[in-house]
Coordinates of C-alpha atoms in Angstrom, one line a residue:
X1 CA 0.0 0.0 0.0
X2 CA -2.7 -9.6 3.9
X3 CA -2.9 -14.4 9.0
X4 CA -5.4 -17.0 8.5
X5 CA -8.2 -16.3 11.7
X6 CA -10.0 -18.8 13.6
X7 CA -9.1 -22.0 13.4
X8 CA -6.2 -24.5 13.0
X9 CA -4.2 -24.8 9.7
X10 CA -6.1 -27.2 7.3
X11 CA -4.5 -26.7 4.1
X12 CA -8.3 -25.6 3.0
X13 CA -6.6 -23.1 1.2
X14 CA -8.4 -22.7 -2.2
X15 CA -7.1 -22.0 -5.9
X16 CA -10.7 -21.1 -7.5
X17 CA -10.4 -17.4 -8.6
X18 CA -9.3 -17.6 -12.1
X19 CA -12.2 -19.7 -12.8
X20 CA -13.9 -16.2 -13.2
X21 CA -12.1 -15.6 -16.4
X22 CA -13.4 -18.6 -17.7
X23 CA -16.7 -18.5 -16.6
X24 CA -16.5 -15.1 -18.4
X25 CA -14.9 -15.9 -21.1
X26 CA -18.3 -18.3 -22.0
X27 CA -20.7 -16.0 -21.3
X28 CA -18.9 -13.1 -24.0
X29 CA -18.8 -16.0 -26.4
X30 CA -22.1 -17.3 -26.0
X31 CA -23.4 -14.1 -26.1
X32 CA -21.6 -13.0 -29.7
X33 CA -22.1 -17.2 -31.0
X34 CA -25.4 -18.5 -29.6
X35 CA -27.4 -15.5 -27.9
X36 CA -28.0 -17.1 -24.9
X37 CA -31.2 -16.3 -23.5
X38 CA -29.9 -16.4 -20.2
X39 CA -26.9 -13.9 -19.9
X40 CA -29.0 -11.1 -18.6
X41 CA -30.2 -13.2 -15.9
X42 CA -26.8 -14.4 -15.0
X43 CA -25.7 -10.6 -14.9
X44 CA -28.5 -9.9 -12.8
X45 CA -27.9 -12.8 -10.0
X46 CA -25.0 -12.0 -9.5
X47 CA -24.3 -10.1 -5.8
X48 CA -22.8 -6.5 -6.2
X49 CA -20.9 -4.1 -3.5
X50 CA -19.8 -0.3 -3.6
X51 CA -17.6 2.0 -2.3
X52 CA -14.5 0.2 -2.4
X53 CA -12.0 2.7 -3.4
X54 CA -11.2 1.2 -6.8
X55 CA -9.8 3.0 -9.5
X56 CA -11.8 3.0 -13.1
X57 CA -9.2 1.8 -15.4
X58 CA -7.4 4.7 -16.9
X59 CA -4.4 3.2 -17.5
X60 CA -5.1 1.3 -20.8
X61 CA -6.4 -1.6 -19.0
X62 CA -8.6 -3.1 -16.6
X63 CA -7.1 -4.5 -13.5
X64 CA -9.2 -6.8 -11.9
X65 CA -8.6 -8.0 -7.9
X66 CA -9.8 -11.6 -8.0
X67 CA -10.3 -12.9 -4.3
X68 CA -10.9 -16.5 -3.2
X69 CA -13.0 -17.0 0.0
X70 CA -13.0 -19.7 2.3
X71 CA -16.8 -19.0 3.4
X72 CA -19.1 -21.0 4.9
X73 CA -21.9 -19.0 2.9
X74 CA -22.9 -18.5 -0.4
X75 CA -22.2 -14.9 -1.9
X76 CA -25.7 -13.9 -1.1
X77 CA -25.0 -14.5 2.6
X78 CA -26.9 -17.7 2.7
X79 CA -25.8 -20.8 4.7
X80 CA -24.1 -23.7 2.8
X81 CA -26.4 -27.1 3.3
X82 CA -25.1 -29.2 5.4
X83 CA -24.4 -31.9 2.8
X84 CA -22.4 -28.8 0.5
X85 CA -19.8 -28.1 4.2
X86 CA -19.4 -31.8 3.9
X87 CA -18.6 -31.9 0.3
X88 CA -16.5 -29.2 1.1
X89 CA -14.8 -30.7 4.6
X90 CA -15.3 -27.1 6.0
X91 CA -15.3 -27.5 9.4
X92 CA -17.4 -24.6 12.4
X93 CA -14.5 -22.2 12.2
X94 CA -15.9 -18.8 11.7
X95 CA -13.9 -15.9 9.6
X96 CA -13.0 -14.4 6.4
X97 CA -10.1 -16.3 4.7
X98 CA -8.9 -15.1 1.4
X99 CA -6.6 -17.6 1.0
X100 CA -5.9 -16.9 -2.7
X101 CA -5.3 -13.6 -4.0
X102 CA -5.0 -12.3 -7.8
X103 CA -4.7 -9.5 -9.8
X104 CA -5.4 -9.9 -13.1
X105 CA -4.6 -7.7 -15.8
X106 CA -6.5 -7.5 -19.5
X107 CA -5.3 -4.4 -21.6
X108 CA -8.1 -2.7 -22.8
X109 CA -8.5 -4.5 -26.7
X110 CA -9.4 -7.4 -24.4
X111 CA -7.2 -10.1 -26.5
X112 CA -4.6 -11.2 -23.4
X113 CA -4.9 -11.3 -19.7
X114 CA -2.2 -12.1 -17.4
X115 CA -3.0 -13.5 -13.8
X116 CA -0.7 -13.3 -11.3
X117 CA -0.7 -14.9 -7.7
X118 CA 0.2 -13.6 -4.8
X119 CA 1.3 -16.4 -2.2
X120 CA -1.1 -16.4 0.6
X121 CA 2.1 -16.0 3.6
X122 CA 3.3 -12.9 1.7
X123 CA 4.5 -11.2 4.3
X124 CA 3.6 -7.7 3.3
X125 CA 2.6 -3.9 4.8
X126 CA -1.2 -3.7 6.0
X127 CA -3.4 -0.5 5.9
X128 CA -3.8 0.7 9.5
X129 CA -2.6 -3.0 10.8
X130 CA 1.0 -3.0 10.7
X131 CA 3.0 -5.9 9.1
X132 CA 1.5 -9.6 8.7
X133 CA 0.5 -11.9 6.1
X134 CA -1.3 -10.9 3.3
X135 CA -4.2 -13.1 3.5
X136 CA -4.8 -11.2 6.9
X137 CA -5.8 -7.8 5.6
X138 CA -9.2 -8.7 4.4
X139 CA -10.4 -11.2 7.8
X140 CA -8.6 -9.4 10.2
X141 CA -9.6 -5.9 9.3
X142 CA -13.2 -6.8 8.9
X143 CA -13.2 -8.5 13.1
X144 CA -11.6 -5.7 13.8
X145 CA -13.6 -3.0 12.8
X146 CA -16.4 -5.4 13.5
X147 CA -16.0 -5.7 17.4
X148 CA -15.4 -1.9 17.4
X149 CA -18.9 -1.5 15.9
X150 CA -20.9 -3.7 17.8
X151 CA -19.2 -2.3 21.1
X152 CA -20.9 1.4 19.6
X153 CA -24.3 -0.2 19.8
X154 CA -25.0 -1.3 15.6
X155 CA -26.6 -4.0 15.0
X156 CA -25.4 -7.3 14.2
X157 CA -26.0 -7.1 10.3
X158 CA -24.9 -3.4 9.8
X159 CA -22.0 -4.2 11.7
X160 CA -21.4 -7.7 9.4
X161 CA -21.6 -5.6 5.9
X162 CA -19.9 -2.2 7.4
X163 CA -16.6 -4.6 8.8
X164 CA -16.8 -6.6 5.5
X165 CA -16.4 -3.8 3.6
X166 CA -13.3 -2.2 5.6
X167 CA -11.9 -5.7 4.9
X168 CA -12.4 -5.5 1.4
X169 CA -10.9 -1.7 1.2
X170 CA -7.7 -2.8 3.2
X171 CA -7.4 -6.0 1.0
X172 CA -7.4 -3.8 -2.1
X173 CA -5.1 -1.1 -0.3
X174 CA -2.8 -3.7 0.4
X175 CA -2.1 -5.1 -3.0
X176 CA -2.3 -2.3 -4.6
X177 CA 0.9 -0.9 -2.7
X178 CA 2.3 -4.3 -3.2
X179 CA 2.4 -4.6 -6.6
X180 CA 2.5 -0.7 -7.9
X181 CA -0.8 -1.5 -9.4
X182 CA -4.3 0.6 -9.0
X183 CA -7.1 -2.0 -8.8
X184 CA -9.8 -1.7 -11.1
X185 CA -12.7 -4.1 -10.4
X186 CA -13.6 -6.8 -7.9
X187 CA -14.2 -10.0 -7.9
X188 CA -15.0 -12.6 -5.0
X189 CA -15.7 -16.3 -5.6
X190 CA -16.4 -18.4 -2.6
X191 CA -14.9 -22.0 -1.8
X192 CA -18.4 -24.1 -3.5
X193 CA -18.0 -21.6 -6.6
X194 CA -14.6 -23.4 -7.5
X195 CA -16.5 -27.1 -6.9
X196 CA -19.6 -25.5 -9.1
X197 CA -17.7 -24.2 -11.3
X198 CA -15.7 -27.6 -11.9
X199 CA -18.7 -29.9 -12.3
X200 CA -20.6 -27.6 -14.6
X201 CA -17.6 -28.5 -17.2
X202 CA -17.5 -31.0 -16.5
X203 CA -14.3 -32.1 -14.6
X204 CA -11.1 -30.8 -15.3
X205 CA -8.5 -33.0 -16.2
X206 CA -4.8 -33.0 -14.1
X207 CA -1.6 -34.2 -14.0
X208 CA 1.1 -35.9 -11.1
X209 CA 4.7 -36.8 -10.9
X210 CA 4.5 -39.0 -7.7
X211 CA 1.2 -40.2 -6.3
X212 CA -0.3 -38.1 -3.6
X213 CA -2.0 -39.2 0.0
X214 CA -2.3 -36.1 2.3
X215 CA -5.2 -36.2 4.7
X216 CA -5.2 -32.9 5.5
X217 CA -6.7 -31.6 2.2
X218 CA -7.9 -34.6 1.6
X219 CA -5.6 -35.3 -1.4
X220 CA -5.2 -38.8 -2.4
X221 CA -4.6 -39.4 -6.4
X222 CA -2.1 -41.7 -8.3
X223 CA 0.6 -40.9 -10.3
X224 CA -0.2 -39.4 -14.0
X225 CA -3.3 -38.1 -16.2
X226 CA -6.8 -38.0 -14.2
X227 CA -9.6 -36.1 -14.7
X228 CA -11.2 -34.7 -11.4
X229 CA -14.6 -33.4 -10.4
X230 CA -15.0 -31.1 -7.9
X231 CA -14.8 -32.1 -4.6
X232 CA -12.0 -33.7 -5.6
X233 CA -10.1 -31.2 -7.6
X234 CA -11.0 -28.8 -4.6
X235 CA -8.8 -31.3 -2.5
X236 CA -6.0 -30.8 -5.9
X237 CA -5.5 -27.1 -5.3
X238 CA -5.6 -27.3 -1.6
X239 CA -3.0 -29.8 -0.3
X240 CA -0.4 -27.6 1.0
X241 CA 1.5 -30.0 2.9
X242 CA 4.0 -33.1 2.1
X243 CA 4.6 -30.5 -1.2
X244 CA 8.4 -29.6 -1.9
X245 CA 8.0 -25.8 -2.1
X246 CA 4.7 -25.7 -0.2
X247 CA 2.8 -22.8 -0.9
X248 CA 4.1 -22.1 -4.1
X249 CA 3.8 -25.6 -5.4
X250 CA 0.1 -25.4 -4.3
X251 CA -0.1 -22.6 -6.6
X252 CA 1.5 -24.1 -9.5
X253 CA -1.2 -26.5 -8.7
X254 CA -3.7 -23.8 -8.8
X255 CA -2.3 -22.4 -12.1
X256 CA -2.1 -25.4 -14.0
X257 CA -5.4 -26.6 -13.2
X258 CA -7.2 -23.2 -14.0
X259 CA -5.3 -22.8 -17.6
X260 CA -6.9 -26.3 -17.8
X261 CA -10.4 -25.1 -16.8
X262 CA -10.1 -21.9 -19.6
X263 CA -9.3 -23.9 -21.9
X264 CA -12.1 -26.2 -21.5
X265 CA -14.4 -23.5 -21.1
X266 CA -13.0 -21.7 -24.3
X267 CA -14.0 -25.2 -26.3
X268 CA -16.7 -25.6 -28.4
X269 CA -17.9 -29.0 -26.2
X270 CA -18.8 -26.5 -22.8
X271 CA -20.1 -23.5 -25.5
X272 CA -22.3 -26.0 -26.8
X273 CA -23.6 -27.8 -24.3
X274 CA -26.9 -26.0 -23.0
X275 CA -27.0 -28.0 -19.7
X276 CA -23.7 -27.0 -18.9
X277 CA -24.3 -23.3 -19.7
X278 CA -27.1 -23.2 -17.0
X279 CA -24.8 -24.7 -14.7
X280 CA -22.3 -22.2 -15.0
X281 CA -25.3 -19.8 -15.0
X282 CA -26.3 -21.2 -11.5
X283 CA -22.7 -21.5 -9.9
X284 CA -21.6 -17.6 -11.0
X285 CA -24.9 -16.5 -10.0
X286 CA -24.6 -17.9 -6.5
X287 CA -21.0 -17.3 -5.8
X288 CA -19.7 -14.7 -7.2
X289 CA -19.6 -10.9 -5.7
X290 CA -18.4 -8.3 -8.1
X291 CA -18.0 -4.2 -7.3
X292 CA -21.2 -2.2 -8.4
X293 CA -19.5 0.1 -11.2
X294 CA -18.1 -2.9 -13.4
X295 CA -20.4 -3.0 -16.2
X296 CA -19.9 -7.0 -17.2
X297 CA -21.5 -7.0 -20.1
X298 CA -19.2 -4.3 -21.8
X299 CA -16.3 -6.0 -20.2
X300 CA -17.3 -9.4 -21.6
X301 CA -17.6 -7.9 -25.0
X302 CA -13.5 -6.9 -24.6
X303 CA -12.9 -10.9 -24.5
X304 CA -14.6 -12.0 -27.7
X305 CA -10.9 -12.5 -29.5
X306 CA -9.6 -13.9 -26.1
X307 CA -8.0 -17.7 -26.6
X308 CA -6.9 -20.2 -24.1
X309 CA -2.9 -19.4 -25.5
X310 CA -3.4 -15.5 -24.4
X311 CA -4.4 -16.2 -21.1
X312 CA -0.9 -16.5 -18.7
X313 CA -0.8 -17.6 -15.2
X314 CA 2.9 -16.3 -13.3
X315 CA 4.0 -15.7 -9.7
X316 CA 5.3 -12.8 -7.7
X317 CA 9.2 -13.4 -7.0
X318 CA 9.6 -14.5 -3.4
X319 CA 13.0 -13.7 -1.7
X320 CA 11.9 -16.5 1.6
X321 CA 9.8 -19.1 1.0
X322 CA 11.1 -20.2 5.0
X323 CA 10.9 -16.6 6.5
X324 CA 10.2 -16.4 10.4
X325 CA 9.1 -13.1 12.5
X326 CA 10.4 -12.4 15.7
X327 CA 7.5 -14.0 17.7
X328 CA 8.0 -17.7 15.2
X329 CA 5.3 -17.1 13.2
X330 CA 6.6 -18.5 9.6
X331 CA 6.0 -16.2 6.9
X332 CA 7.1 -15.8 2.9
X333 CA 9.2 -13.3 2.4
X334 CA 8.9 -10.8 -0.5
X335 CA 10.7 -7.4 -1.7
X336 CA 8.1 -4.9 -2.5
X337 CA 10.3 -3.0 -4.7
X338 CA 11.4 -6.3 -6.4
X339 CA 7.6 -7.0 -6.9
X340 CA 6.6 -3.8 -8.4
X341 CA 9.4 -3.9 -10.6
X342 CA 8.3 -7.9 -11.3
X343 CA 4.6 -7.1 -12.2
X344 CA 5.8 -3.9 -13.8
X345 CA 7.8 -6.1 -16.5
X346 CA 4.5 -8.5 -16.8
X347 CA 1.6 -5.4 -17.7
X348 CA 4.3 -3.4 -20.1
X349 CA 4.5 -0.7 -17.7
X350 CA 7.1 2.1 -16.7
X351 CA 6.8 1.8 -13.2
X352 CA 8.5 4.5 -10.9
X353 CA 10.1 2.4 -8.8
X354 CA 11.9 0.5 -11.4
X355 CA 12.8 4.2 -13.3
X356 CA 16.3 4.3 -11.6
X357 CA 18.9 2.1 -12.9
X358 CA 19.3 -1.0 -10.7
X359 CA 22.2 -1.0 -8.3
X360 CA 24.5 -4.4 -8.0
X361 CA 25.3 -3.9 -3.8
X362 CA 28.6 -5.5 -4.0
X363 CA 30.1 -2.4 -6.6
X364 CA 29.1 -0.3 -3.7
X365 CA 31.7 0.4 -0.4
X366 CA 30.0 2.2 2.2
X367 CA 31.7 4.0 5.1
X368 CA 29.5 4.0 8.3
X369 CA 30.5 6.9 11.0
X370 CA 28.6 7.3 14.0
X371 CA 27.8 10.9 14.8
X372 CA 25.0 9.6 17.9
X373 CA 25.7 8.4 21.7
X374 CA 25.3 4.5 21.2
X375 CA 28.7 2.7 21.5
X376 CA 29.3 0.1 18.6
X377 CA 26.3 1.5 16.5
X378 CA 28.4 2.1 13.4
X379 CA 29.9 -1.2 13.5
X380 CA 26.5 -2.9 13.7
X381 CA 24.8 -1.1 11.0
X382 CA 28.4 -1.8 8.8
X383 CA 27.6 -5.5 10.1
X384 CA 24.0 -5.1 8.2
X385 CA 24.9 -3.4 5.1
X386 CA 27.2 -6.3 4.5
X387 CA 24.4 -8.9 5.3
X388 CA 22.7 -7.1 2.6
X389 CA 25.8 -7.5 0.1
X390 CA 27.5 -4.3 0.3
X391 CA 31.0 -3.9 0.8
X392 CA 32.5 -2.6 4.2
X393 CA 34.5 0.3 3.8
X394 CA 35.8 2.5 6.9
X395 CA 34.1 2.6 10.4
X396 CA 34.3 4.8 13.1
X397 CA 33.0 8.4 14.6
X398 CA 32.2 11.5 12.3
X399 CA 34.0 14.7 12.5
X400 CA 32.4 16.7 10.3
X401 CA 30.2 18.8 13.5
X402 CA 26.8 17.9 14.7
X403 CA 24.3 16.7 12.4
X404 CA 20.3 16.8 12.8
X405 CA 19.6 13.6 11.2
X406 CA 20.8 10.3 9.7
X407 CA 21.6 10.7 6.4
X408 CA 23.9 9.6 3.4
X409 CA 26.2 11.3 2.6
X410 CA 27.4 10.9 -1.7
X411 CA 28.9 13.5 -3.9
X412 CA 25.8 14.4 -6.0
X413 CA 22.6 13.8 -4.0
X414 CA 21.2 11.7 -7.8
X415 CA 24.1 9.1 -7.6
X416 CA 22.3 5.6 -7.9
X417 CA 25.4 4.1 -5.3
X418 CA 24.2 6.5 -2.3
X419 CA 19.7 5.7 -3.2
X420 CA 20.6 2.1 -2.9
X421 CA 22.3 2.2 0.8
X422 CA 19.7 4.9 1.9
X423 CA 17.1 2.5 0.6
X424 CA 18.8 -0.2 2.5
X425 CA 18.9 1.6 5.4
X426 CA 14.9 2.6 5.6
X427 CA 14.9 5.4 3.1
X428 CA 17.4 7.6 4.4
X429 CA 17.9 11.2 2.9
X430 CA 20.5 11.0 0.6
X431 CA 22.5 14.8 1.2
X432 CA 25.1 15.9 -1.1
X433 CA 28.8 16.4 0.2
X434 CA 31.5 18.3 -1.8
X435 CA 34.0 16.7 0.8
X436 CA 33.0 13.1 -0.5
X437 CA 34.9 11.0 -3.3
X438 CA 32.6 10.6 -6.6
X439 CA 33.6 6.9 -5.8
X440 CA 32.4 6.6 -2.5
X441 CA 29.1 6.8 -0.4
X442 CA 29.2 7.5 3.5
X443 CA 26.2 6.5 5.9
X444 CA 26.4 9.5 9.1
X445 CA 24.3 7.6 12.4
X446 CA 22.4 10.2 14.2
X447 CA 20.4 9.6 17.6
X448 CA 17.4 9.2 15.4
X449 CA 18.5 5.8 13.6
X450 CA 16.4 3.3 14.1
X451 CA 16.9 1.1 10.4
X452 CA 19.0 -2.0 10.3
X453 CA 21.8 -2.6 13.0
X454 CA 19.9 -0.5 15.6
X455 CA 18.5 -1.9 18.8
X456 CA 15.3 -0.5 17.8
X457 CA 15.6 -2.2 14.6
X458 CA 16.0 -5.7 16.8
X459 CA 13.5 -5.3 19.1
X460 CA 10.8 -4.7 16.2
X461 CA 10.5 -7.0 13.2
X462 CA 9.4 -4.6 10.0
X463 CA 10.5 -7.1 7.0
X464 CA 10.5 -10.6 8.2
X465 CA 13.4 -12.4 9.5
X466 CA 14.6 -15.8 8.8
X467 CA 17.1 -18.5 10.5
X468 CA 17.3 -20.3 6.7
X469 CA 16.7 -17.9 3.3
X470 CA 15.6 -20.3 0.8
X471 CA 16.5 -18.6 -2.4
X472 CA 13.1 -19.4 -4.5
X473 CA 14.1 -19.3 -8.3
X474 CA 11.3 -17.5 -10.7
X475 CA 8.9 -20.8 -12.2
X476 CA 8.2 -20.2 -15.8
X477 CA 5.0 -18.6 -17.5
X478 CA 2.0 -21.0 -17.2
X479 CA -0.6 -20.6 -20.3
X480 CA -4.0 -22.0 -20.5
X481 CA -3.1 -23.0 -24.4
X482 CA -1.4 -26.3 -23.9
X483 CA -2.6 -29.4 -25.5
X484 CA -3.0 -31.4 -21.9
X485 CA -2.4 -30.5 -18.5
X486 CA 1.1 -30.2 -17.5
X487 CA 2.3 -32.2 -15.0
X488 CA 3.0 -30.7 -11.4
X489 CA 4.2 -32.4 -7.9

């Protein structure tokens, strides 16, 4: 600018969200191919919410939020059956979990759209919350502001839709300062959408390297090709556990399944098939929740020329997959300025934090002098710019008179070298110093520094730290054009 709530860890994380594009993706084409008599009943069925501070697309495309809930309601608010919390093994845990989290981008001709996941455990910057995992924002924002309302005196249901939309708003906020991307439209699909949604196409065929038997999800499949319906392949994209690379291998799961589900939806056998039009009628209709400006129709007409090859599934870089915080609550690291500059490359863009020229850390010596009372500061923070890859240069106690503030100290204020250790250090002002080498960049401590090395620093944990970095390398583009589904652990 999002921590799981009640309950114990299931792996009930879901994958469903990109089963949106598909579902719309039908619709535009059934209603330019076989005028469906239905589309402006499905339009209408669906649930709609406002004011979420979203931001109309004026960029040249539309960026759509796509949010997986773990509900144990339909979008409409209505109770699952018992025989559908069954189906789904959801258990009497009560909360908001958005357990997967997209943005999607389609430029405006509406030919391409790019979905990009955002691993549930990023550990990431929340809106009037502090640090914590992404999938937090939304659940914990809404109890929040929930309890506060029902201790003023509103009623139980205003205080329900009031705290669900403060945990939609801080959602948004929160990947939109992630990413370096305005959010357009949302979109909200609850946990039975994704089983609908599968069965009404009929089952979606998969892929495994080994053979699978994890109880917690509920995953147990053989090795090789299989074709899943949904309670099933709800059980494929939710096993999080026993998986090499966890989280982001349940995501691969998640891609390569949904490219699967496009491309089936994009075929002539679903577009075709009036039975299975009304049940993707029925299963958007009941669990979908879209923002109140997006006018679907006109959005669906952009996708007429869309094909299963234009429609790309990739992953936000991750720096720790095996971060920890300071209390030992495990978390996935990521680098916000990496990410913007990530999705940036992805949408075409010219973002402003990727304008300056990138900065290799080990071409850089920095000399830290401590112009502050705390003994051994200078050495510490030295200490932490080489942890970060830069190279130690001299340490010791300024000279050059009484300063107000930290800073860093370069001999033209614009030199890349001295923006990459103030970055490094928490966004220190970067002051320019006649007295100072063009080859050299000097960090001055004042009383006020409280960025890496400090005790402050130490005592509060603002990016994530970890007693293992697992270097995660970038997996390649996943496409929902491929003849079969690729096979995934």
């Amino acid at each position: 600018m999002p921590t799981r709530l009640a309950g114990a860890d299931t792996g009930a994380a879901w994958g469903p969200v990109h089963a949106f594009i598909a579902a719309a993706a039908a619709v535009v084409l059934v209603i330019t191919g076989f005028a469906w008599h239905s589309v402006d009943s499905l339009i209408a069925n669906i649930e709609r919410i406002g004011d979420l501070g979203l931001g109309g697309g004026r960029d040249g495309a539309v960026d759509i939020l796509m949010v997986g809930v773990d509900s144990r309601t339909d979008a409409h608010g209505n109770p699952l059956t018992n025989a559908e919390r069954a189906m789904l093994h959801a258990g009497d845990e009560v909360g908001t979990n958005t357990d997967t989290i997209v943005l999607v981008r389609v430029p405006n001709d509406g030919r391409s759209a790019t979905a990009i996941s955002l691993p549930r455990d990023s550990y990431v910057d929340i809106p009037g919350s502090g640090r914590g995992k992404i999938n937090s924002a939304y659940g914990a924002t809404k109890e929040t502001e929930r309890a506060k309302l029902i201790g003023q005196g509103v009623s139980e249901a205003e205080a329900e839709r009031q705290s669900t939309k403060a945990g939609r708003q801080a959602l948004i906020k929160t990947v939109a300062n992630l990413t370096g991307i305005t959010v357009d439209h949302y979109a909200e699909v609850s946990l039975l959408g994704f089983v609908l949604l599968t069965d009404a196409v009929g089952g979606v065929e998969v892929c495994l390297n080994n053979p699978v038997d994890e109880w917690m999800s509920g995953a147990e499949f053989p090795a090789g090709r299989q074709r899943l319906d949904g309670p099933r392949a709800l059980s494929f994209v939710r096993q999080r556990h026993d998986l090499q690379r966890g989280d982001l291998d349940r995501i691969v799961r998640q891609q390569v399944f949904m490219a699967q589900l496009v491309g089936q939806v994009l075929s002539t056998k679903t577009l075709a098939n009036p039975a299975r039009l009304r049940q993707l009628s029925e299963a958007v209709g009941r669990t979908v929740v879209l923002d109140e400006d997006w006018d679907v129709v006109a959005f669906l007409q952009q996708l007429q020329d869309l094909s299963g090859g234009q429609v790309q599934f990739e992953t936000i870089p991750v720096t720790d997959l095996n971060g920890m915080t300071s209390d030992g609550e495990s978390v996935v690291r990521v680098d916000p300025k990496t990410v913007k500059s990530y999705v940036a490359s992805l949408v075409g863009e010219q973002a402003e934090a990727v304008s300056a020229p990138a900065v290799d850390p080990a071409t850089v010596t920095v000399n830290v002098l401590n112009a502050g009372g705390v003994a051994g500061l200078a050495g510490q923070v030295s200490q932490a710019l080489t942890a970060k890859g830069f190279q130690a240069g001299r340490v010791g106690n300024y000279s050059g008179g009484s300063v107000t503030g930290s800073r860093v100290l370069a001999a033209d204020s614009a030199d890349p070298k001295a923006k990459a250790v103030a970055e490094a250090l928490g966004k220190l002002t970067v002051v320019a110093d006649s007295s100072v080498s063009p080859d050299s960049v000097s960090v001055v401590l004042a009383s006020d520094y409280s960025g890496p090395g400090s005790a402050a620093s130490s005592m509060f944990d603002f990016s994530g730290t970890s007693t293992s970095a697992t270097p995660v390398p970038p997996a390649p583009p996943i496409d929902a054009g491929q003849n079969g589904p690729k096979c995934v652990n």
